[in-house]
mmCIF file of C-alpha atoms and ligand atoms in Angstrom:
data_model
loop_
_atom_site.group_PDB
_atom_site.id
_atom_site.type_symbol
_atom_site.label_atom_id
_atom_site.label_comp_id
_atom_site.label_asym_id
_atom_site.label_seq_id
_atom_site.Cartn_x
_atom_site.Cartn_y
_atom_site.Cartn_z
ATOM 1 C CA MET A 105 39.842 45.684 132.369
ATOM 2 C CA THR A 106 36.610 47.651 132.133
ATOM 3 C CA GLN A 107 33.634 46.228 130.227
ATOM 4 C CA ALA A 108 34.165 48.908 127.569
ATOM 5 C CA ALA A 109 37.854 47.973 127.203
ATOM 6 C CA LEU A 110 36.964 44.273 126.923
ATOM 7 C CA ALA A 111 34.327 44.999 124.272
ATOM 8 C CA GLN A 112 36.896 47.009 122.332
ATOM 9 C CA LEU A 113 39.454 44.182 122.641
ATOM 10 C CA GLU A 114 36.890 41.658 121.372
ATOM 11 C CA GLU A 115 36.249 43.922 118.397
ATOM 12 C CA ARG A 116 39.964 44.140 117.611
ATOM 13 C CA ILE A 117 40.315 40.360 117.884
ATOM 14 C CA ARG A 118 37.358 39.820 115.554
ATOM 15 C CA ALA A 119 38.865 42.293 113.089
ATOM 16 C CA LEU A 120 41.788 39.836 112.799
ATOM 17 C CA ASP A 121 39.551 36.807 112.007
ATOM 18 C CA PRO A 122 40.022 34.045 110.984
ATOM 19 C CA TRP A 123 42.383 32.641 113.649
ATOM 20 C CA PHE A 124 44.017 29.202 113.450
ATOM 21 C CA HIS A 125 45.503 29.488 116.949
ATOM 22 C CA ASP A 126 42.974 29.641 119.742
ATOM 23 C CA LEU A 127 44.726 32.039 122.140
ATOM 24 C CA GLU A 128 43.274 33.537 125.264
ATOM 25 C CA ILE A 129 43.837 37.275 125.462
ATOM 26 C CA HIS A 130 42.625 38.810 128.709
ATOM 27 C CA GLY A 131 39.940 36.122 128.943
ATOM 28 C CA ILE A 132 38.795 36.407 125.319
ATOM 29 C CA ARG A 133 39.460 33.435 123.038
ATOM 30 C CA THR A 134 40.562 34.073 119.483
ATOM 31 C CA ALA A 135 39.091 30.888 117.935
ATOM 32 C CA PRO A 136 36.573 29.428 120.399
ATOM 33 C CA ASN A 137 34.783 27.445 117.667
ATOM 34 C CA HIS A 138 37.894 25.952 116.035
ATOM 35 C CA PRO A 139 36.918 22.932 113.869
ATOM 36 C CA LEU A 140 39.889 20.985 115.279
ATOM 37 C CA GLY A 141 38.699 21.606 118.848
ATOM 38 C CA ASN A 142 41.378 21.548 121.525
ATOM 39 C CA PHE A 143 44.153 20.252 119.264
ATOM 40 C CA LEU A 144 46.676 22.881 120.355
ATOM 41 C CA GLN A 145 46.465 21.935 124.028
ATOM 42 C CA ASP A 146 46.899 18.265 123.064
ATOM 43 C CA LEU A 147 49.953 19.070 120.967
ATOM 44 C CA TRP A 148 51.368 21.346 123.657
ATOM 45 C CA SER A 149 51.252 18.480 126.157
ATOM 46 C CA GLN A 150 53.383 16.456 123.707
ATOM 47 C CA VAL A 151 55.756 19.321 122.963
ATOM 48 C CA GLU A 152 56.338 21.016 126.296
ATOM 49 C CA PRO A 153 58.488 18.263 127.907
ATOM 50 C CA ALA A 154 61.060 18.954 125.165
ATOM 51 C CA PHE A 155 61.918 22.255 126.847
ATOM 52 C CA PRO A 156 63.402 23.089 130.236
ATOM 53 C CA GLY A 157 60.988 24.635 132.738
ATOM 54 C CA ASP A 158 63.227 27.661 133.076
ATOM 55 C CA MET A 159 64.432 28.869 129.688
ATOM 56 C CA THR A 160 66.151 32.012 130.862
ATOM 57 C CA GLY A 161 69.098 32.704 128.564
ATOM 58 C CA LYS A 162 67.885 30.237 125.905
ATOM 59 C CA THR A 163 67.015 31.274 122.361
ATOM 60 C CA VAL A 164 64.097 29.809 120.411
ATOM 61 C CA LEU A 165 63.113 29.992 116.765
ATOM 62 C CA ASP A 166 59.455 29.190 115.968
ATOM 63 C CA ILE A 167 59.155 28.500 112.229
ATOM 64 C CA GLY A 168 55.697 29.041 110.740
ATOM 65 C CA CYS A 169 54.719 30.529 114.075
ATOM 66 C CA ASN A 170 51.160 31.417 113.012
ATOM 67 C CA ALA A 171 49.570 33.554 115.763
ATOM 68 C CA GLY A 172 52.352 32.617 118.156
ATOM 69 C CA PHE A 173 50.848 29.981 120.466
ATOM 70 C CA TYR A 174 54.191 28.181 120.966
ATOM 71 C CA SER A 175 56.194 31.419 120.915
ATOM 72 C CA LEU A 176 54.083 32.808 123.743
ATOM 73 C CA ARG A 177 54.347 29.620 125.811
ATOM 74 C CA LEU A 178 58.138 29.522 125.524
ATOM 75 C CA HIS A 179 58.476 33.237 126.147
ATOM 76 C CA ALA A 180 56.519 32.649 129.354
ATOM 77 C CA ARG A 181 59.285 30.197 130.365
ATOM 78 C CA GLY A 182 61.850 32.955 130.025
ATOM 79 C CA ALA A 183 63.185 32.199 126.531
ATOM 80 C CA GLN A 184 64.198 34.838 124.026
ATOM 81 C CA VAL A 185 61.877 33.950 121.134
ATOM 82 C CA THR A 186 61.924 34.712 117.425
ATOM 83 C CA GLY A 187 58.957 33.680 115.286
ATOM 84 C CA ILE A 188 58.981 33.600 111.501
ATOM 85 C CA GLU A 189 55.867 33.349 109.368
ATOM 86 C CA HIS A 190 55.297 33.826 105.646
ATOM 87 C CA ASP A 191 51.637 34.833 105.871
ATOM 88 C CA PRO A 192 51.232 38.524 106.781
ATOM 89 C CA HIS A 193 47.747 37.901 108.187
ATOM 90 C CA TYR A 194 49.034 35.387 110.754
ATOM 91 C CA LEU A 195 52.024 37.572 111.525
ATOM 92 C CA ARG A 196 49.679 40.492 112.328
ATOM 93 C CA GLN A 197 47.790 38.210 114.718
ATOM 94 C CA ALA A 198 51.047 37.157 116.407
ATOM 95 C CA GLU A 199 52.205 40.761 116.804
ATOM 96 C CA PHE A 200 48.806 41.796 118.137
ATOM 97 C CA ALA A 201 48.605 38.946 120.670
ATOM 98 C CA ALA A 202 52.155 39.490 121.931
ATOM 99 C CA ARG A 203 51.549 43.218 122.307
ATOM 100 C CA GLU A 204 48.307 42.696 124.219
ATOM 101 C CA LEU A 205 49.943 40.128 126.488
ATOM 102 C CA GLY A 206 53.056 42.247 127.032
ATOM 103 C CA ALA A 207 55.361 39.585 125.553
ATOM 104 C CA ASP A 208 58.571 40.843 123.995
ATOM 105 C CA ILE A 209 58.873 38.458 121.021
ATOM 106 C CA GLU A 210 60.609 39.148 117.725
ATOM 107 C CA PHE A 211 58.256 38.318 114.838
ATOM 108 C CA ILE A 212 59.603 38.414 111.285
ATOM 109 C CA LEU A 213 57.788 38.060 107.983
ATOM 110 C CA MET A 214 59.954 35.375 106.403
ATOM 111 C CA ASP A 215 59.665 32.240 104.341
ATOM 112 C CA VAL A 216 61.267 29.095 105.746
ATOM 113 C CA TYR A 217 63.266 28.819 102.508
ATOM 114 C CA ASP A 218 65.045 32.070 103.498
ATOM 115 C CA VAL A 219 65.793 31.075 107.054
ATOM 116 C CA GLU A 220 69.577 31.263 106.651
ATOM 117 C CA ARG A 221 69.124 35.040 106.270
ATOM 118 C CA LEU A 222 68.668 35.144 110.036
ATOM 119 C CA GLY A 223 72.391 34.426 110.131
ATOM 120 C CA ARG A 224 72.333 32.674 113.504
ATOM 121 C CA GLN A 225 71.593 29.441 115.297
ATOM 122 C CA PHE A 226 69.135 28.985 118.157
ATOM 123 C CA ASP A 227 69.214 26.736 121.205
ATOM 124 C CA TYR A 228 65.760 25.367 120.342
ATOM 125 C CA VAL A 229 63.899 25.344 117.036
ATOM 126 C CA LEU A 230 60.233 24.491 116.502
ATOM 127 C CA PHE A 231 59.172 23.327 113.069
ATOM 128 C CA MET A 232 55.605 22.288 113.719
ATOM 129 C CA GLY A 233 52.883 21.739 111.173
ATOM 130 C CA VAL A 234 54.745 23.297 108.253
ATOM 131 C CA LEU A 235 56.569 20.578 106.300
ATOM 132 C CA TYR A 236 53.496 19.204 104.516
ATOM 133 C CA HIS A 237 52.568 22.724 103.387
ATOM 134 C CA LEU A 238 55.797 23.005 101.404
ATOM 135 C CA ARG A 239 56.355 22.181 97.753
ATOM 136 C CA TYR A 240 60.052 21.640 98.513
ATOM 137 C CA PRO A 241 60.022 19.957 101.920
ATOM 138 C CA LEU A 242 63.499 18.430 101.953
ATOM 139 C CA TYR A 243 65.064 21.658 100.684
ATOM 140 C CA ALA A 244 63.534 23.394 103.715
ATOM 141 C CA LEU A 245 64.339 20.594 106.155
ATOM 142 C CA ASP A 246 68.017 20.634 105.149
ATOM 143 C CA LYS A 247 68.138 24.342 106.035
ATOM 144 C CA VAL A 248 66.147 23.983 109.253
ATOM 145 C CA ALA A 249 68.318 21.080 110.449
ATOM 146 C CA ARG A 250 71.350 23.406 110.608
ATOM 147 C CA LEU A 251 69.675 25.848 112.990
ATOM 148 C CA PRO A 252 69.301 24.160 116.386
ATOM 149 C CA ARG A 253 72.208 24.013 118.834
ATOM 150 C CA GLU A 254 70.346 21.742 121.244
ATOM 151 C CA ARG A 255 67.029 20.504 119.919
ATOM 152 C CA LEU A 256 64.589 20.615 117.026
ATOM 153 C CA VAL A 257 60.970 19.957 117.936
ATOM 154 C CA PHE A 258 59.205 18.797 114.815
ATOM 155 C CA GLN A 259 55.707 17.792 113.783
ATOM 156 C CA SER A 260 54.203 16.765 110.472
ATOM 157 C CA MET A 261 50.929 15.286 109.379
ATOM 158 C CA LEU A 262 51.710 11.644 108.561
ATOM 159 C CA ARG A 263 49.584 9.226 106.550
ATOM 160 C CA GLY A 264 49.935 5.716 105.199
ATOM 161 C CA SER A 265 51.633 2.978 107.163
ATOM 162 C CA ALA A 266 52.716 3.759 110.716
ATOM 163 C CA GLU A 267 55.050 0.754 110.592
ATOM 164 C CA THR A 268 58.686 0.892 109.581
ATOM 165 C CA LEU A 269 60.936 -1.756 108.060
ATOM 166 C CA ARG A 270 64.689 -2.258 108.000
ATOM 167 C CA VAL A 271 65.854 -0.593 104.797
ATOM 168 C CA GLU A 272 68.964 -2.094 103.182
ATOM 169 C CA ASP A 273 71.965 0.064 102.354
ATOM 170 C CA ASP A 274 71.497 -0.642 98.673
ATOM 171 C CA TYR A 275 69.214 -2.554 96.286
ATOM 172 C CA PRO A 276 69.812 -3.903 92.785
ATOM 173 C CA ILE A 277 67.897 -2.057 90.060
ATOM 174 C CA THR A 278 65.898 -5.221 89.510
ATOM 175 C CA GLU A 279 64.395 -4.868 93.006
ATOM 176 C CA ARG A 280 60.783 -3.769 92.586
ATOM 177 C CA GLU A 281 58.898 -5.596 95.306
ATOM 178 C CA VAL A 282 60.181 -3.417 98.136
ATOM 179 C CA PHE A 283 58.467 -0.376 96.646
ATOM 180 C CA LEU A 284 55.138 -2.161 97.024
ATOM 181 C CA ASP A 285 55.694 -2.551 100.756
ATOM 182 C CA SER A 286 53.635 0.136 102.498
ATOM 183 C CA ARG A 287 56.297 0.331 105.237
ATOM 184 C CA PHE A 288 58.955 1.521 102.764
ATOM 185 C CA PRO A 289 59.819 5.227 103.289
ATOM 186 C CA CYS A 290 57.596 7.324 101.049
ATOM 187 C CA MET A 291 55.839 10.647 100.694
ATOM 188 C CA TYR A 292 52.434 11.073 99.049
ATOM 189 C CA PHE A 293 52.018 13.984 96.655
ATOM 190 C CA LEU A 294 48.694 15.829 96.834
ATOM 191 C CA GLU A 295 48.081 17.338 93.427
ATOM 192 C CA ASN A 296 44.692 18.711 94.425
ATOM 193 C CA ARG A 297 43.333 19.238 97.929
ATOM 194 C CA TYR A 298 43.391 17.359 101.184
ATOM 195 C CA ALA A 299 41.084 18.454 104.012
ATOM 196 C CA GLY A 300 39.939 21.223 101.674
ATOM 197 C CA ASP A 301 43.379 22.844 101.844
ATOM 198 C CA PRO A 302 45.216 23.418 98.562
ATOM 199 C CA THR A 303 48.447 24.145 100.492
ATOM 200 C CA ASN A 304 48.805 20.541 101.640
ATOM 201 C CA TRP A 305 51.394 19.204 99.166
ATOM 202 C CA TRP A 306 53.390 16.291 100.558
ATOM 203 C CA VAL A 307 52.416 13.832 103.272
ATOM 204 C CA PRO A 308 55.045 11.303 104.362
ATOM 205 C CA ASN A 309 54.437 7.968 106.003
ATOM 206 C CA ARG A 310 56.241 7.408 109.290
ATOM 207 C CA ALA A 311 59.228 5.645 107.724
ATOM 208 C CA GLY A 312 59.582 8.406 105.134
ATOM 209 C CA MET A 313 59.452 11.142 107.762
ATOM 210 C CA GLU A 314 62.016 9.492 109.987
ATOM 211 C CA ALA A 315 64.318 8.795 107.032
ATOM 212 C CA MET A 316 64.134 12.448 105.950
ATOM 213 C CA LEU A 317 64.910 13.723 109.453
ATOM 214 C CA ARG A 318 67.987 11.464 109.612
ATOM 215 C CA SER A 319 69.009 12.314 106.075
ATOM 216 C CA ALA A 320 68.877 16.041 106.909
ATOM 217 C CA GLY A 321 71.508 15.476 109.619
ATOM 218 C CA LEU A 322 69.290 15.027 112.656
ATOM 219 C CA ARG A 323 69.206 12.356 115.312
ATOM 220 C CA ILE A 324 65.725 11.339 116.443
ATOM 221 C CA ASP A 325 65.842 11.343 120.241
ATOM 222 C CA ALA A 326 62.148 10.655 120.801
ATOM 223 C CA ARG A 327 58.828 10.294 119.055
ATOM 224 C CA VAL A 328 55.941 11.581 121.140
ATOM 225 C CA GLY A 329 52.417 10.588 120.182
ATOM 226 C CA SER A 330 52.143 9.742 116.514
ATOM 227 C CA GLU A 331 53.558 12.870 114.854
ATOM 228 C CA VAL A 332 55.886 14.815 117.160
ATOM 229 C CA TYR A 333 59.668 14.279 117.138
ATOM 230 C CA TYR A 334 62.407 15.602 119.400
ATOM 231 C CA CYS A 335 65.625 15.732 117.378
ATOM 232 C CA SER A 336 69.155 16.947 117.900
ATOM 233 C CA PRO A 337 72.004 17.707 115.508
ATOM 234 C CA ALA A 338 73.453 14.286 114.640
ATOM 235 C CA GLY A 339 77.016 15.614 114.722
ATOM 236 C CA ARG A 340 76.843 16.368 118.446
HETATM 237 C C1 LIG B 220 49.291 24.238 110.170
HETATM 238 S S1 LIG B 220 49.928 25.817 110.538
HETATM 239 C C2 LIG B 220 50.972 25.427 111.930
HETATM 240 C C3 LIG B 220 51.206 26.609 112.807
HETATM 241 C C4 LIG B 220 52.074 26.353 114.038
HETATM 242 N N1 LIG B 220 53.431 26.078 113.686
HETATM 243 C C5 LIG B 220 51.502 25.213 114.812
HETATM 244 O O1 LIG B 220 52.122 24.133 114.869
HETATM 245 O O2 LIG B 220 50.418 25.368 115.367
HETATM 246 C C6 LIG B 220 51.135 26.090 109.260
HETATM 247 C C7 LIG B 220 51.806 27.448 109.382
HETATM 248 O O3 LIG B 220 52.972 27.461 108.566
HETATM 249 C C8 LIG B 220 52.989 28.652 107.832
HETATM 250 N N2 LIG B 220 53.760 28.395 106.608
HETATM 251 C C9 LIG B 220 53.388 27.648 105.550
HETATM 252 N N3 LIG B 220 54.335 27.668 104.606
HETATM 253 C C10 LIG B 220 55.332 28.441 105.085
HETATM 254 C C11 LIG B 220 56.579 28.854 104.558
HETATM 255 N N4 LIG B 220 56.965 28.492 103.342
HETATM 256 N N5 LIG B 220 57.365 29.647 105.316
HETATM 257 C C12 LIG B 220 56.958 30.045 106.553
HETATM 258 N N6 LIG B 220 55.784 29.712 107.094
HETATM 259 C C13 LIG B 220 54.974 28.911 106.367
HETATM 260 C C14 LIG B 220 51.509 28.939 107.571
HETATM 261 O O4 LIG B 220 51.276 30.273 107.184
HETATM 262 C C15 LIG B 220 50.910 28.579 108.906
HETATM 263 O O5 LIG B 220 50.971 29.632 109.827
#
């Protein structure tokens, strides 16, 4: 690319500020001063072993795809990728980045609550970093759990106890103590803000997250790091 073309590209990238995904487009980074630093590369190293090296012929759905970091990575492995995103600003970034990088990815402005409108399943589904932004997380998770044929790769912010306990099948109504145990499955409701973000609504503890994944009809095949799960449809 000529210097003039690069300067023009930089201008077009800056016109799409602010970026959450730090992508590299022809050597220019979209969010070089991201407050979370290199978090995407760290997460990618936890996520990428969930996928085959060669994804030719495989379909992928990236829910809450943002500017398309994961979509682009999986497209580069040969997958046929669809990304959905409810924020038009992020969707514009994703479309721009894919166009500039010559990646043929289908991006759709869509809310996760409407995901059944796609009318199809996918070999792999990513549902990363979205659940805690939802006011109705289990409603969404129940829908998302029906979409993957092979694997769901999931991540949520988790807080509270990282320990789990053996939950009984049933408890008498007089049982109160167990609810005071920080290892009991739970989800914290954020009425105001957390990390300055008013769209953070529900943050599960580890036991709560794992119980919800199972309850939605998923089998947890692996937990990677503290927040990433590889799941598959439990019926398989
Ligand atoms: C923390 S970012 C995570 C982005 C990306 N999935 C990742 O892991 O890097 C949350 C993304 O989910 C999107 N999102 C939030 N609520 C959504 C909803 N109801 N439907 C679809 N996307 C949503 C946001 O616009 C944002 O792009």
